[in-house]
XYZ file of C-alpha atoms in Angstrom:
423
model
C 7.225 22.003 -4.686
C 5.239 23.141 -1.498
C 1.632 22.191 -0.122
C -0.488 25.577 0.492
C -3.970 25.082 2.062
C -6.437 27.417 0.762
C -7.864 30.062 3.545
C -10.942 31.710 3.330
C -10.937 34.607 0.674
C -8.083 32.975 -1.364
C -8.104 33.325 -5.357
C -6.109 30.996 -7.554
C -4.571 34.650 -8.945
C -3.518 35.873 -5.272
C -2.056 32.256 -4.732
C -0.325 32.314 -7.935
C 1.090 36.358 -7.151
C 2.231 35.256 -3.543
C 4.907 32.540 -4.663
C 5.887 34.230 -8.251
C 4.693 31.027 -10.585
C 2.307 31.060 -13.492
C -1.086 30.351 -12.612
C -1.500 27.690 -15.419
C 1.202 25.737 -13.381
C -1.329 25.462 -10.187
C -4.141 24.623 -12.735
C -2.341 21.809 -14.702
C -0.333 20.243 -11.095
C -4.154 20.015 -9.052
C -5.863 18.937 -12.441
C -8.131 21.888 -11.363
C -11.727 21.817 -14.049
C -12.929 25.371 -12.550
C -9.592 27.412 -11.297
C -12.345 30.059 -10.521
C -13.655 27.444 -7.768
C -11.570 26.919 -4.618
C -12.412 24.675 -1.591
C -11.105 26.451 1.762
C -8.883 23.536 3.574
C -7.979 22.344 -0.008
C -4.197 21.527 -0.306
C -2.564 23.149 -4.094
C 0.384 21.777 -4.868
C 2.543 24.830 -5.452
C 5.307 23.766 -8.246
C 8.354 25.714 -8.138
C 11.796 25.144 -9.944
C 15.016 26.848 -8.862
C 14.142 30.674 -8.002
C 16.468 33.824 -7.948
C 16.495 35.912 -4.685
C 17.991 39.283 -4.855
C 20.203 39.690 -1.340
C 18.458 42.794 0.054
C 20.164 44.876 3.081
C 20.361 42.914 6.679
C 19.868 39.866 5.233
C 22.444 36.389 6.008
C 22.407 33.285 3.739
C 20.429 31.808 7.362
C 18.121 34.506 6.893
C 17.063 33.540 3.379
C 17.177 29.824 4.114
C 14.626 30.182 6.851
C 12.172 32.080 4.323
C 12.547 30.086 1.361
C 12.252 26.557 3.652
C 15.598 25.319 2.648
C 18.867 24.896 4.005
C 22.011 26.984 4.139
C 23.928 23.606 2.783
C 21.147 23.553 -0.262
C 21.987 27.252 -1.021
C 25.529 26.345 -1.086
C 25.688 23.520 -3.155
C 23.516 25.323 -6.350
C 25.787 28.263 -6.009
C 29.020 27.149 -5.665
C 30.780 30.420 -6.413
C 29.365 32.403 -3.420
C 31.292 32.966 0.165
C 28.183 31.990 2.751
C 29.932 34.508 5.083
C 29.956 37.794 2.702
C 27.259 37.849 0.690
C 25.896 41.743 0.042
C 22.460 43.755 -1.444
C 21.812 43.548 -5.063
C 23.333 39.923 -5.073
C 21.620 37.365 -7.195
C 21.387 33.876 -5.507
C 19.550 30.775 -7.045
C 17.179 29.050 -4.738
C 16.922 25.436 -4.657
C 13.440 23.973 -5.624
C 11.965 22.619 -2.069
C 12.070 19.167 -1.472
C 13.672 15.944 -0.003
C 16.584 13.490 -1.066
C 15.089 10.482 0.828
C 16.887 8.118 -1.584
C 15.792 6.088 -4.421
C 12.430 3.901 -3.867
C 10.636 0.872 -5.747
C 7.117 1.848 -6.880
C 4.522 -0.549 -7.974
C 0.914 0.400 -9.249
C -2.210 -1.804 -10.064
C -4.073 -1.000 -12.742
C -7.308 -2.269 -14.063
C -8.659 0.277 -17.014
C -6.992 2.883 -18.432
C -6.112 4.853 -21.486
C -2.731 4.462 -23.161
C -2.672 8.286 -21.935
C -3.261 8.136 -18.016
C -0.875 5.097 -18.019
C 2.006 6.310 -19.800
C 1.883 9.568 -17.902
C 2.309 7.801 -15.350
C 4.977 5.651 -16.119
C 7.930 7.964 -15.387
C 7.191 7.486 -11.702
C 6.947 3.670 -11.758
C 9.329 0.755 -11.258
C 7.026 -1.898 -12.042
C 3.108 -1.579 -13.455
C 0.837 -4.617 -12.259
C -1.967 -5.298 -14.654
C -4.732 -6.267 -12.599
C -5.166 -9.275 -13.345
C -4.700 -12.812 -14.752
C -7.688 -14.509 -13.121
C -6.790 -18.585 -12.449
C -9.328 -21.092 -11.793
C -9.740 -24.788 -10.613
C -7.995 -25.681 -13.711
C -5.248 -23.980 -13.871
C -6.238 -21.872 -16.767
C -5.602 -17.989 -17.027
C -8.192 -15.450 -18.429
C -7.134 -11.499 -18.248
C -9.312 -9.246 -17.279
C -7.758 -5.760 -17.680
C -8.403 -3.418 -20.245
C -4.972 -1.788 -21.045
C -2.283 -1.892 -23.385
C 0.941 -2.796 -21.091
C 3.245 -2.567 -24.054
C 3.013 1.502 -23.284
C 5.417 0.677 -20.502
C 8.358 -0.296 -22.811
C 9.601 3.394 -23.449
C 9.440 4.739 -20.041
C 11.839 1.915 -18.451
C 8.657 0.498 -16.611
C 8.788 -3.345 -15.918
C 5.533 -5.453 -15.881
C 4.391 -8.146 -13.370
C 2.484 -10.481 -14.350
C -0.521 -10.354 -12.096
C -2.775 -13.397 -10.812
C -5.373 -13.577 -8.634
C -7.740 -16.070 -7.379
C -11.072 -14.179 -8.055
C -14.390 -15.475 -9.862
C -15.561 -15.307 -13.047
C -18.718 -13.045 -11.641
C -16.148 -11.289 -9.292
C -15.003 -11.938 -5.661
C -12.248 -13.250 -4.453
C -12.653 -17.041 -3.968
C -11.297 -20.177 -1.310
C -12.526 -22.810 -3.351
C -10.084 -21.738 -6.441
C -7.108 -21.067 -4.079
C -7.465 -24.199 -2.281
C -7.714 -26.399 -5.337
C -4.578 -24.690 -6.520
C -2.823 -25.048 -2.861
C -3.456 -28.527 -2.738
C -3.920 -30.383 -6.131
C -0.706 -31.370 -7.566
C -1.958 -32.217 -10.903
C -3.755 -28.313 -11.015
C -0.945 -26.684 -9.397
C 1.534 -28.415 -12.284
C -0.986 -27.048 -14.962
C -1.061 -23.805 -13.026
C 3.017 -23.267 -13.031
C 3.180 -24.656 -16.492
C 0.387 -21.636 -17.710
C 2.335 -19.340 -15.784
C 5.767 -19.933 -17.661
C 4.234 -20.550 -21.007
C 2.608 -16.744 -20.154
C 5.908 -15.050 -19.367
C 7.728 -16.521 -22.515
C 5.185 -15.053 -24.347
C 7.865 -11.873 -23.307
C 7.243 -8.683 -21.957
C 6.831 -9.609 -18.333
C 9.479 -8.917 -15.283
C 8.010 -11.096 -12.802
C 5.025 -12.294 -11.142
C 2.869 -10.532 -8.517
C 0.195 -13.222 -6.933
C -2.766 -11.929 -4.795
C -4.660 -14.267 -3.748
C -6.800 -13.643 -1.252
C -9.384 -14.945 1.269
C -7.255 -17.970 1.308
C -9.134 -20.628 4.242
C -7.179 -20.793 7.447
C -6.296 -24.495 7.042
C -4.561 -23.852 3.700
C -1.931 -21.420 5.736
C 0.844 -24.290 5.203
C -0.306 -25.181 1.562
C 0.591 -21.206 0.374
C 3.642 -21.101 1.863
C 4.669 -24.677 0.292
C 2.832 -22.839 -2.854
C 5.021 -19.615 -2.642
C 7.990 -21.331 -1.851
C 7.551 -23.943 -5.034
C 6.878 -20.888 -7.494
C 9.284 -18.760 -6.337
C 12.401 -21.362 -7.063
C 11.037 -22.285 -10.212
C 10.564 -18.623 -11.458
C 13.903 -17.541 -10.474
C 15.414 -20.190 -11.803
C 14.175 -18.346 -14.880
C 14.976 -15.115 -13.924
C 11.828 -13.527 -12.870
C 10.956 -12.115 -9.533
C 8.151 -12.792 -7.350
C 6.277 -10.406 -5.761
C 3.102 -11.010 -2.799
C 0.167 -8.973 -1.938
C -0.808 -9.490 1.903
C -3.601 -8.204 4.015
C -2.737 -5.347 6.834
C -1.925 -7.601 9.741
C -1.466 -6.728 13.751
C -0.134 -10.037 14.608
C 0.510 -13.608 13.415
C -2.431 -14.797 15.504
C -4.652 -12.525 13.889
C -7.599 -14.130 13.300
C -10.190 -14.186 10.004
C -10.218 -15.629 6.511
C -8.608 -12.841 5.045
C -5.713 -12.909 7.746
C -4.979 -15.768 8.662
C -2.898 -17.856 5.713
C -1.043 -14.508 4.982
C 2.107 -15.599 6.823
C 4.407 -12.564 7.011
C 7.568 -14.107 7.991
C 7.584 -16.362 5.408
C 6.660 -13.958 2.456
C 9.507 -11.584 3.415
C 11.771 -14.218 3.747
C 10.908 -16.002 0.121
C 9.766 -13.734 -1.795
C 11.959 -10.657 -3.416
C 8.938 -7.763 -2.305
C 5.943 -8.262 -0.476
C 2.957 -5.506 -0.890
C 1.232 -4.582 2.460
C -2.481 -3.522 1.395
C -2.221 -0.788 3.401
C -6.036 0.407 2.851
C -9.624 -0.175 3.450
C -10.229 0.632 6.547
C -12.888 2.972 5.601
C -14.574 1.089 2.494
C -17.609 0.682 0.445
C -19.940 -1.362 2.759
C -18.595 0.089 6.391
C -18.668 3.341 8.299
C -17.835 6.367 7.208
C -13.666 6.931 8.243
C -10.134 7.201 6.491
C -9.339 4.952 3.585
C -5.716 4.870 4.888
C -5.715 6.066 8.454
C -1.679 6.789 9.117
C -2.114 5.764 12.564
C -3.339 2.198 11.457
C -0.720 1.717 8.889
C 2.051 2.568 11.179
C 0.421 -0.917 13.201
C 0.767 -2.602 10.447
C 4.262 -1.694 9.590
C 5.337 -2.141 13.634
C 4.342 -5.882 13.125
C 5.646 -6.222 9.586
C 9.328 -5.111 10.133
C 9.493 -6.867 13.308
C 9.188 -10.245 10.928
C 10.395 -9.768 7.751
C 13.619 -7.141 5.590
C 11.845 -3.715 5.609
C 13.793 -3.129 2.473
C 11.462 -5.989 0.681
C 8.213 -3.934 1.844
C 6.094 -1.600 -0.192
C 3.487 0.213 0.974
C 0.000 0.309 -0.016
C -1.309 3.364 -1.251
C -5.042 4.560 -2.224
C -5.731 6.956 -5.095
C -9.316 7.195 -4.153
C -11.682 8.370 -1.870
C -15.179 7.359 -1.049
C -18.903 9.046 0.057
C -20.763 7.763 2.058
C -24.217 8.836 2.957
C -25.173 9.859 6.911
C -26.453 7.801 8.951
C -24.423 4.907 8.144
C -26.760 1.544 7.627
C -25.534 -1.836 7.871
C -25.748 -3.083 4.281
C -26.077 0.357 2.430
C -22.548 1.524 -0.193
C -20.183 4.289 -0.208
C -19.704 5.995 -3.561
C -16.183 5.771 -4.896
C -14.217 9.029 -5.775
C -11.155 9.783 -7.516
C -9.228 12.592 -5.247
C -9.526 14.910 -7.545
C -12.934 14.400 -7.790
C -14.016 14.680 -4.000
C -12.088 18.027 -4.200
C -13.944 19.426 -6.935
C -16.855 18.216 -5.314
C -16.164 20.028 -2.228
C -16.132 23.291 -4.657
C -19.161 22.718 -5.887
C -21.215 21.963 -3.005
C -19.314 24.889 -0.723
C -18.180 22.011 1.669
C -14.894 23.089 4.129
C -12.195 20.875 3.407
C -10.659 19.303 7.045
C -7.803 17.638 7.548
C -7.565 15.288 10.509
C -4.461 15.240 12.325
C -4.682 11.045 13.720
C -5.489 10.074 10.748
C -3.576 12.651 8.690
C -6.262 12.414 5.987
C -8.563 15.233 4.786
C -12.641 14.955 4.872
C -15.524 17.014 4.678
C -19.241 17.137 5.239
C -22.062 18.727 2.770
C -25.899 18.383 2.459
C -26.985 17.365 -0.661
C -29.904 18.896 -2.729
C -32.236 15.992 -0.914
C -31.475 16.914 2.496
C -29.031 13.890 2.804
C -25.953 14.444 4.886
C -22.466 13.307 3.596
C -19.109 12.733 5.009
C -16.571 12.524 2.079
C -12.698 10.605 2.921
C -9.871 11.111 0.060
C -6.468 11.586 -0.709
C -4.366 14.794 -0.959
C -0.802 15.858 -0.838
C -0.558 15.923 3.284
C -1.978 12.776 3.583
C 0.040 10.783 0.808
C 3.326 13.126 2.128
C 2.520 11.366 5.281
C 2.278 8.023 4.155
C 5.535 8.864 1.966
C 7.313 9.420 5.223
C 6.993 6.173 6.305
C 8.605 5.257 4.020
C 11.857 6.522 4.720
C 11.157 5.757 8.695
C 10.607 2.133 8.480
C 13.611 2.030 5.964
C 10.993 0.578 3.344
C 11.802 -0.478 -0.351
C 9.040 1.837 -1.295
C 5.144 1.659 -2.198
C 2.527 0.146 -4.386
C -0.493 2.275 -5.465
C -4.244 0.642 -5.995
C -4.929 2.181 -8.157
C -3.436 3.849 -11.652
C -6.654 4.005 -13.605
C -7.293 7.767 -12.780
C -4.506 10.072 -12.932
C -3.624 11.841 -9.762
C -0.781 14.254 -10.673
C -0.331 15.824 -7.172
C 0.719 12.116 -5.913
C 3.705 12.080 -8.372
C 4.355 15.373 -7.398
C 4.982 15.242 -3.911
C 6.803 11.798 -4.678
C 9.117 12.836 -6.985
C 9.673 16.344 -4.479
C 11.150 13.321 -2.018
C 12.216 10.382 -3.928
C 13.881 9.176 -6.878
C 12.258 6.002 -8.810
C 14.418 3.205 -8.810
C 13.975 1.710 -12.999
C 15.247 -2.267 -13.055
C 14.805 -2.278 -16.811
């Protein structure tokens, strides 16, 4: 697999001729609706399997290494029979596909609504899948919400967490539930006891809680909360699994910060999910969903308090569009990433990438006169992300979220990784 960023005056047929692979390969990887319609700045994922290079005259084993973007040692090891000193013209060597062998990762992904088709393409690529969610209340009770059929997951080796939140009825996460659950024993008994009765009901690896916007004075009361559920599930076998907010610090201040104890979390818990995202979101300023230079803050903090190899990393599979000026009060408008690339098509928009953030963008006018500025995901700015991965010595990521499919994610992840599968 390699990344090519479309230039001015490309065609999807030139692209295709330059690195010898079927056009219909470029089409299906970038989930392309008009190959005739090309963004300049857009990244293709270019999918390539092992190629044949015919040794022409002058040329060393170094020499083809260099061109192809492998290594000599890569060369060597598909074709075993070959002497790396004498190689001559007219001899056919096999080229290793392009990639990385970073190891084998744990990948989570949320998902809220999706066909039994997106999901169980997607499933190769997944350790666990995190139906989003099991809603609690101020009883104890729990009420799903998603709309998708997790038994898909069985085939493909995927394990299922059973996911609970503390969000409303009408939406939003809410303090009141999470504090009656923190701190009343007689709802926090019912709560456990719904929670086992749910995973004997089968199908279920664990349990991944996310509750959120947890008051500051409760900070003590989830950690006794965490620590109670986490004996009594793994006493049954299960694992546990957290969802905290991007910290700097432990003194970080604000209700979504401060009961999110890190230390704690990665020392209880068996993986703890670092929502890695949001910076640019529906109600703020126009920026980077997942701005790499703010997630590696977050990760500088996190590993210096709890087993990097319990971390994964949030990622987004969506963009947003946001209309210029910004307004205090006014909403973005959610994209998929392959959607704010075909939009860039459509409206003529140059595709930028930008290098602090390593995340592309791009501006257009729309047919009112309105300026735009459009934030996504593509494969440079998820490679990034992937990279951290393997420099913070992480256990691997968790994606929010699965309901679209975004093929060139799995691509470049699979061109680096291998998935671990616990089932």
């Amino acid at each position: 697999m390699e990344i090519y960023v479309v230039k001015s005056g490309d065609t999807l047929y030139n692209i295709a001729r330059r690195y010898s692979v079927v056009l219909d390969d470029i089409v299906y990887a970038n989930q392309l609706e008009d190959p005739s319609v090309l963004a300049v700045g857009q990244a293709l994922i270019i999918p390539q399997g092992q190629r044949i290079h015919v040794v022409q005259r002058g040329q060393t084993l170094f020499s083809i290494a260099r061109r192809y973007d492998v290594t000599v040692q890569r060369i060597i090891a598909v074709n075993p029979s070959i002497d790396p000193n004498r190689i001559y013209p007219g001899q056919s060597i096999v080229i290793p596909a392009v990639g990385q062998d970073l190891g084998e990762i744990v990948v989570n992904g949320y998902i809220t609504d999706a066909t039994d088709d997106t999901l169980f393409a997607q499933l190769p690529y997944l350790t666990f899948v995190s139906p989003f969610s099991y809603r609690t209340d101020v009883t104890g009770a729990l009420t799903q919400t998603f709309n998708v059929n997790t038994g898909t997951s069985e085939g493909e080796r995927t394990a299922n967490l059973l996911t609970i939140t503390n969000l409303k009825a009408q939406g939003g996460f809410s303090s009141d539930i999470a504090h009656t659950i923190l701190t009343d024993q007689a709802v926090q008994d019912d709560f456990l006891n719904n929670v086992e009765a749910k995973l004997a009901q089968g199908g279920w690896y664990g349990i991944n809680i996310d509750f959120e916007y947890i008051y500051q004075f409760d900070r003590n009361s989830y950690n006794q909360f965490i620590s109670r559920l986490n004996e009594r599930l793994h006493t049954l076998g299960y694992i546990v699994v957290t969802a905290l907010a991007p910290k700097l610090s432990d003194s970080q201040q604000g209700l979504l910060y401060t009961a999110h104890d890190y230390a704690f979390h990665g020392k209880t818990v068996d993986y703890v999910v670092l929502m890695t995202y949001e910076w640019g979101y529906t109600y703020g300023p126009a920026m980077a969903v997942a701005p790499i230079d703010k997630v590696r803050q977050v990760l500088d903090y996190a590993v210096s308090v709890m087993p990097s190899g319990k971390v994964l990393l949030g990622v987004p599979n969506y963009g947003y569009d946001w209309t210029l000026p910004f307004v205090q009060g006014s909403a973005a408008k959610p994209l998929t990433n392959v959607g704010a690339v075909t939009l860039a098509g459509q409206v003529g928009a140059a595709i930028q990438f930008d290098e602090t953030a390593q995340s592309p963008f791009f501006l257009y006018t729309d047919g009112s006169g309105a300026q735009h500025e459009v934030w996504f995901e593509d494969a440079r700015s998820l490679r990034a992300k992937y990279e951290l991965v393997s420099e913070y010595g992480l256990a691997g990521i968790s994606i929010w979220n699965l309901n679209n499919l975004f093929r060139a994610n799995f691509l470049v992840l699979e061109s680096m990784f291998s998935v671990e599968k616990v089932i």
